[in-house]
PDB file of C-alpha atoms in Angstrom:
ATOM      1  CA  MET A 149      -9.970  -7.116 -10.880  1.00 38.00           C
ATOM      2  CA  MET A 150     -10.512  -6.955  -6.228  1.00 42.00           C
ATOM      3  CA  PHE A 151      -7.277  -6.981  -3.869  1.00 42.00           C
ATOM      4  CA  CYS A 152      -9.360  -5.669  -0.965  1.00 41.00           C
ATOM      5  CA  THR A 153     -12.287  -7.896  -0.176  1.00 46.00           C
ATOM      6  CA  TYR A 154     -15.439  -5.800   1.973  1.00 49.00           C
ATOM      7  CA  ALA A 155     -14.632  -7.942   5.495  1.00 47.00           C
ATOM      8  CA  LEU A 156     -11.647  -7.145   4.978  1.00 50.00           C
ATOM      9  CA  LYS A 157     -12.278  -3.092   4.085  1.00 56.00           C
ATOM     10  CA  LYS A 158     -15.502  -4.197   7.874  1.00 57.00           C
ATOM     11  CA  GLN A 159     -12.154  -5.314   9.253  1.00 54.00           C
ATOM     12  CA  PHE A 160      -9.843  -2.269   9.629  1.00 56.00           C
ATOM     13  CA  ARG A 161     -12.536   0.029  10.489  1.00 60.00           C
ATOM     14  CA  ILE A 162     -13.006  -2.163  13.465  1.00 57.00           C
ATOM     15  CA  LEU A 163      -9.497  -2.676  14.346  1.00 55.00           C
ATOM     16  CA  HIS A 164      -9.407   1.997  13.623  1.00 56.00           C
ATOM     17  CA  SER A 165     -12.093   1.775  15.821  1.00 61.00           C
ATOM     18  CA  VAL A 166     -10.608   0.220  18.590  1.00 54.00           C
ATOM     19  CA  PHE A 167      -7.228   1.972  18.607  1.00 52.00           C
ATOM     20  CA  LYS A 168      -8.711   5.333  18.770  1.00 56.00           C
ATOM     21  CA  GLN A 169     -11.213   3.936  21.865  1.00 52.00           C
ATOM     22  CA  GLN A 170      -8.589   2.863  23.891  1.00 50.00           C
ATOM     23  CA  TRP A 171      -5.890   5.121  23.021  1.00 49.00           C
ATOM     24  CA  GLY A 172      -7.979   8.027  24.068  1.00 51.00           C
ATOM     25  CA  GLY A 173      -8.347   9.617  19.914  1.00 54.00           C
ATOM     26  CA  PHE A 174      -4.887  10.788  18.509  1.00 53.00           C
ATOM     27  CA  ASN A 175      -3.884  13.221  20.843  1.00 57.00           C
ATOM     28  CA  ASP A 176       0.581  12.432  19.987  1.00 58.00           C
ATOM     29  CA  PRO A 177       1.744  13.897  16.798  1.00 56.00           C
ATOM     30  CA  ARG A 178       2.475  10.686  17.014  1.00 62.00           C
ATOM     31  CA  ASP A 179      -1.098   8.919  17.019  1.00 65.00           C
ATOM     32  CA  LYS A 180      -2.207  11.598  14.551  1.00 70.00           C
ATOM     33  CA  ALA A 181       0.733  10.771  11.666  1.00 73.00           C
ATOM     34  CA  LEU A 182       0.098   7.026  12.178  1.00 74.00           C
ATOM     35  CA  CYS A 183      -4.802   8.195  11.469  1.00 75.00           C
ATOM     36  CA  MET A 184      -3.470  10.218   8.495  1.00 75.00           C
ATOM     37  CA  SER A 185      -1.252   6.384   7.850  1.00 77.00           C
ATOM     38  CA  MET A 186      -3.767   3.885   8.570  1.00 78.00           C
ATOM     39  CA  ASN A 187      -6.740   6.328   6.288  1.00 78.00           C
ATOM     40  CA  PHE A 188      -4.119   6.492   3.176  1.00 79.00           C
ATOM     41  CA  ILE A 189      -4.019   3.563   2.943  1.00 79.00           C
ATOM     42  CA  ASN A 190      -7.705   1.870   3.339  1.00 82.00           C
ATOM     43  CA  GLU A 191      -8.744   4.466   1.320  1.00 85.00           C
ATOM     44  CA  ASN A 192      -6.027   2.522  -1.399  1.00 82.00           C
ATOM     45  CA  ASN A 193      -6.958  -1.195  -0.623  1.00 82.00           C
ATOM     46  CA  GLU A 194     -10.199   0.188  -1.053  1.00 88.00           C
ATOM     47  CA  LYS A 195      -9.902   2.251  -4.884  1.00 88.00           C
ATOM     48  CA  GLN A 196      -7.432  -0.340  -6.377  1.00 89.00           C
ATOM     49  CA  ILE A 197      -6.313   3.198  -8.550  1.00 89.00           C
ATOM     50  CA  MET A 198      -4.445   1.809 -10.967  1.00 94.00           C
ATOM     51  CA  VAL A 199      -1.687   4.488 -12.658  1.00 94.00           C
ATOM     52  CA  ASN A 200      -1.093   5.669 -16.051  1.00 97.00           C
ATOM     53  CA  GLN A 201      -3.953   3.719 -16.950  1.00 95.00           C
ATOM     54  CA  GLN A 202      -5.103   7.121 -19.522  1.00 96.00           C
ATOM     55  CA  ILE A 203      -1.834   6.378 -21.133  1.00 96.00           C
ATOM     56  CA  PHE A 204      -1.445   2.728 -21.674  1.00 96.00           C
ATOM     57  CA  GLY A 205      -4.992   2.042 -21.576  1.00 95.00           C
ATOM     58  CA  SER A 206      -7.360  -0.409 -19.005  1.00 93.00           C
ATOM     59  CA  LEU A 207      -6.039  -4.272 -17.868  1.00 92.00           C
ATOM     60  CA  LYS A 208      -6.828  -6.094 -20.749  1.00 93.00           C
ATOM     61  CA  SER A 209      -6.384 -10.264 -20.721  1.00 92.00           C
ATOM     62  CA  ASP A 210      -3.435 -11.099 -21.715  1.00 93.00           C
ATOM     63  CA  ASP A 211      -1.438  -8.416 -20.133  1.00 94.00           C
ATOM     64  CA  THR A 212       0.765  -9.015 -18.206  1.00 96.00           C
ATOM     65  CA  ILE A 213       0.401  -8.735 -13.709  1.00 97.00           C
ATOM     66  CA  ILE A 214       3.324  -8.732 -11.690  1.00 97.00           C
ATOM     67  CA  ALA A 215       3.405  -9.126  -7.676  1.00 97.00           C
ATOM     68  CA  ILE A 216       6.849  -7.043  -6.066  1.00 97.00           C
ATOM     69  CA  GLN A 217       7.269  -7.224  -1.950  1.00 95.00           C
ATOM     70  CA  VAL A 218       8.124  -4.352  -0.698  1.00 94.00           C
ATOM     71  CA  HIS A 219       9.850  -3.493   2.912  1.00 89.00           C
ATOM     72  CA  ASN A 220      11.491  -0.905   3.520  1.00 86.00           C
ATOM     73  CA  ARG A 221      14.982  -0.293   1.182  1.00 90.00           C
ATOM     74  CA  SER A 222      14.082   2.154  -1.207  1.00 93.00           C
ATOM     75  CA  ASP A 223      17.582   2.384  -2.902  1.00 94.00           C
ATOM     76  CA  TYR A 224      17.239  -2.220  -4.266  1.00 95.00           C
ATOM     77  CA  LEU A 225      13.454  -1.086  -5.407  1.00 96.00           C
ATOM     78  CA  LYS A 226      14.949   1.561  -7.085  1.00 97.00           C
ATOM     79  CA  ILE A 227      16.863  -0.921  -9.290  1.00 97.00           C
ATOM     80  CA  ALA A 228      14.463  -2.402  -9.625  1.00 97.00           C
ATOM     81  CA  ILE A 229      11.852  -0.388 -10.656  1.00 98.00           C
ATOM     82  CA  ASP A 230      15.242   0.406 -13.054  1.00 98.00           C
ATOM     83  CA  ALA A 231      15.752  -2.467 -14.299  1.00 98.00           C
ATOM     84  CA  LEU A 232      11.800  -3.324 -14.885  1.00 98.00           C
ATOM     85  CA  GLU A 233      12.233   0.720 -16.906  1.00 98.00           C
ATOM     86  CA  LYS A 234      14.585  -1.756 -19.919  1.00 98.00           C
ATOM     87  CA  VAL A 235      12.179  -5.076 -20.178  1.00 97.00           C
ATOM     88  CA  LYS A 236      10.839  -5.338 -23.631  1.00 96.00           C
ATOM     89  CA  GLY A 237       7.148  -5.052 -23.234  1.00 95.00           C
ATOM     90  CA  ILE A 238       6.476  -3.350 -20.410  1.00 97.00           C
ATOM     91  CA  GLU A 239       3.990  -1.918 -21.019  1.00 96.00           C
ATOM     92  CA  LYS A 240       1.641  -4.181 -21.895  1.00 95.00           C
ATOM     93  CA  THR A 241       2.381  -5.473 -18.317  1.00 97.00           C
ATOM     94  CA  LEU A 242       1.021  -3.889 -14.478  1.00 98.00           C
ATOM     95  CA  ILE A 243       3.102  -3.354 -12.063  1.00 98.00           C
ATOM     96  CA  VAL A 244       1.131  -4.134  -8.724  1.00 97.00           C
ATOM     97  CA  PHE A 245       3.584  -2.847  -5.282  1.00 97.00           C
ATOM     98  CA  SER A 246       2.139  -5.090  -2.272  1.00 93.00           C
ATOM     99  CA  HIS A 247       3.134  -2.609   0.683  1.00 90.00           C
ATOM    100  CA  SER A 248       4.357  -4.696   4.255  1.00 85.00           C
ATOM    101  CA  VAL A 249       4.713  -0.822   5.809  1.00 84.00           C
ATOM    102  CA  PHE A 250       4.135   3.060   4.408  1.00 84.00           C
ATOM    103  CA  ASP A 251       6.839   4.822   3.475  1.00 87.00           C
ATOM    104  CA  PRO A 252       6.354   8.389   1.855  1.00 87.00           C
ATOM    105  CA  LYS A 253       9.900   7.773   0.391  1.00 92.00           C
ATOM    106  CA  ILE A 254       9.110   4.542  -0.977  1.00 93.00           C
ATOM    107  CA  ASN A 255       5.051   5.863  -2.090  1.00 91.00           C
ATOM    108  CA  LYS A 256       6.667   8.747  -4.263  1.00 94.00           C
ATOM    109  CA  LEU A 257       9.909   5.959  -6.419  1.00 96.00           C
ATOM    110  CA  VAL A 258       6.185   3.929  -7.236  1.00 96.00           C
ATOM    111  CA  ARG A 259       4.458   6.883  -7.447  1.00 94.00           C
ATOM    112  CA  ASN A 260       6.844   8.334 -10.119  1.00 97.00           C
ATOM    113  CA  ILE A 261       6.551   5.409 -12.224  1.00 98.00           C
ATOM    114  CA  LYS A 262       5.294   6.461 -16.734  1.00 97.00           C
ATOM    115  CA  PHE A 263       6.237   3.849 -17.820  1.00 98.00           C
ATOM    116  CA  ALA A 264       4.081   1.028 -17.568  1.00 98.00           C
ATOM    117  CA  LYS A 265       0.424   0.872 -14.779  1.00 97.00           C
ATOM    118  CA  VAL A 266       1.484   0.268 -11.680  1.00 97.00           C
ATOM    119  CA  MET A 267      -1.121  -0.831  -8.361  1.00 96.00           C
ATOM    120  CA  GLN A 268      -0.242  -0.356  -4.552  1.00 94.00           C
ATOM    121  CA  ILE A 269      -1.308  -2.106  -2.290  1.00 91.00           C
ATOM    122  CA  PHE A 270      -0.756  -2.536   2.053  1.00 86.00           C
ATOM    123  CA  TYR A 271      -0.651  -4.364   3.766  1.00 82.00           C
ATOM    124  CA  PRO A 272      -3.765  -3.151   6.938  1.00 74.00           C
ATOM    125  CA  TYR A 273      -1.912  -4.892   9.488  1.00 72.00           C
ATOM    126  CA  SER A 274       1.366  -3.887   9.796  1.00 72.00           C
ATOM    127  CA  THR A 275       2.863  -3.142  13.301  1.00 69.00           C
ATOM    128  CA  GLN A 276       4.074  -0.324  11.927  1.00 72.00           C
ATOM    129  CA  LEU A 277       0.311   1.152  12.075  1.00 66.00           C
ATOM    130  CA  PHE A 278      -1.085  -1.066  15.055  1.00 69.00           C
ATOM    131  CA  PRO A 279       2.134  -0.193  18.228  1.00 70.00           C
ATOM    132  CA  HIS A 280      -0.363  -0.350  20.656  1.00 68.00           C
ATOM    133  CA  SER A 281      -2.019  -3.542  20.570  1.00 70.00           C
ATOM    134  CA  PHE A 282      -2.384  -6.517  18.022  1.00 70.00           C
ATOM    135  CA  PRO A 283       0.191  -7.112  15.108  1.00 72.00           C
ATOM    136  CA  GLY A 284       2.199  -5.542  17.877  1.00 72.00           C
ATOM    137  CA  ASP A 285       2.789  -5.235  21.402  1.00 73.00           C
ATOM    138  CA  ASP A 286      -0.275  -4.950  23.414  1.00 71.00           C
ATOM    139  CA  PRO A 287      -0.264  -4.345  27.407  1.00 72.00           C
ATOM    140  CA  ASN A 288      -2.918  -6.502  28.475  1.00 73.00           C
ATOM    141  CA  ASP A 289      -0.152  -9.414  26.917  1.00 69.00           C
TER     142      ASP A 289
END
């Protein structure tokens, strides 16, 4: 099961390189945090880690897959996770959390799920990751 294509990974590396060139490296602590976030997201998307596989086994052809689009509202996500935990047969499910932003608090919520197989994927071209170039504010716009 591939969620991240080779072309997407290559484009992300190119954009990451352009960001470093345009802004003279990562001298500002915010830029270093941004670089760490980019690296985490790229590595996570590339590895496609399925959490809890050792507890519930590999994904089977008849297992259900639930995709949840996550934004930045951790309180709503917590309610959704608590509700999913009560669903009959949830242990036979892969829950894919697709994130539009990188938020350590939200990541912790997802990583603490113990009732089903879980995978996280991240949108690699967010304004959070590219605030000084497309899709964020580009000084050349």
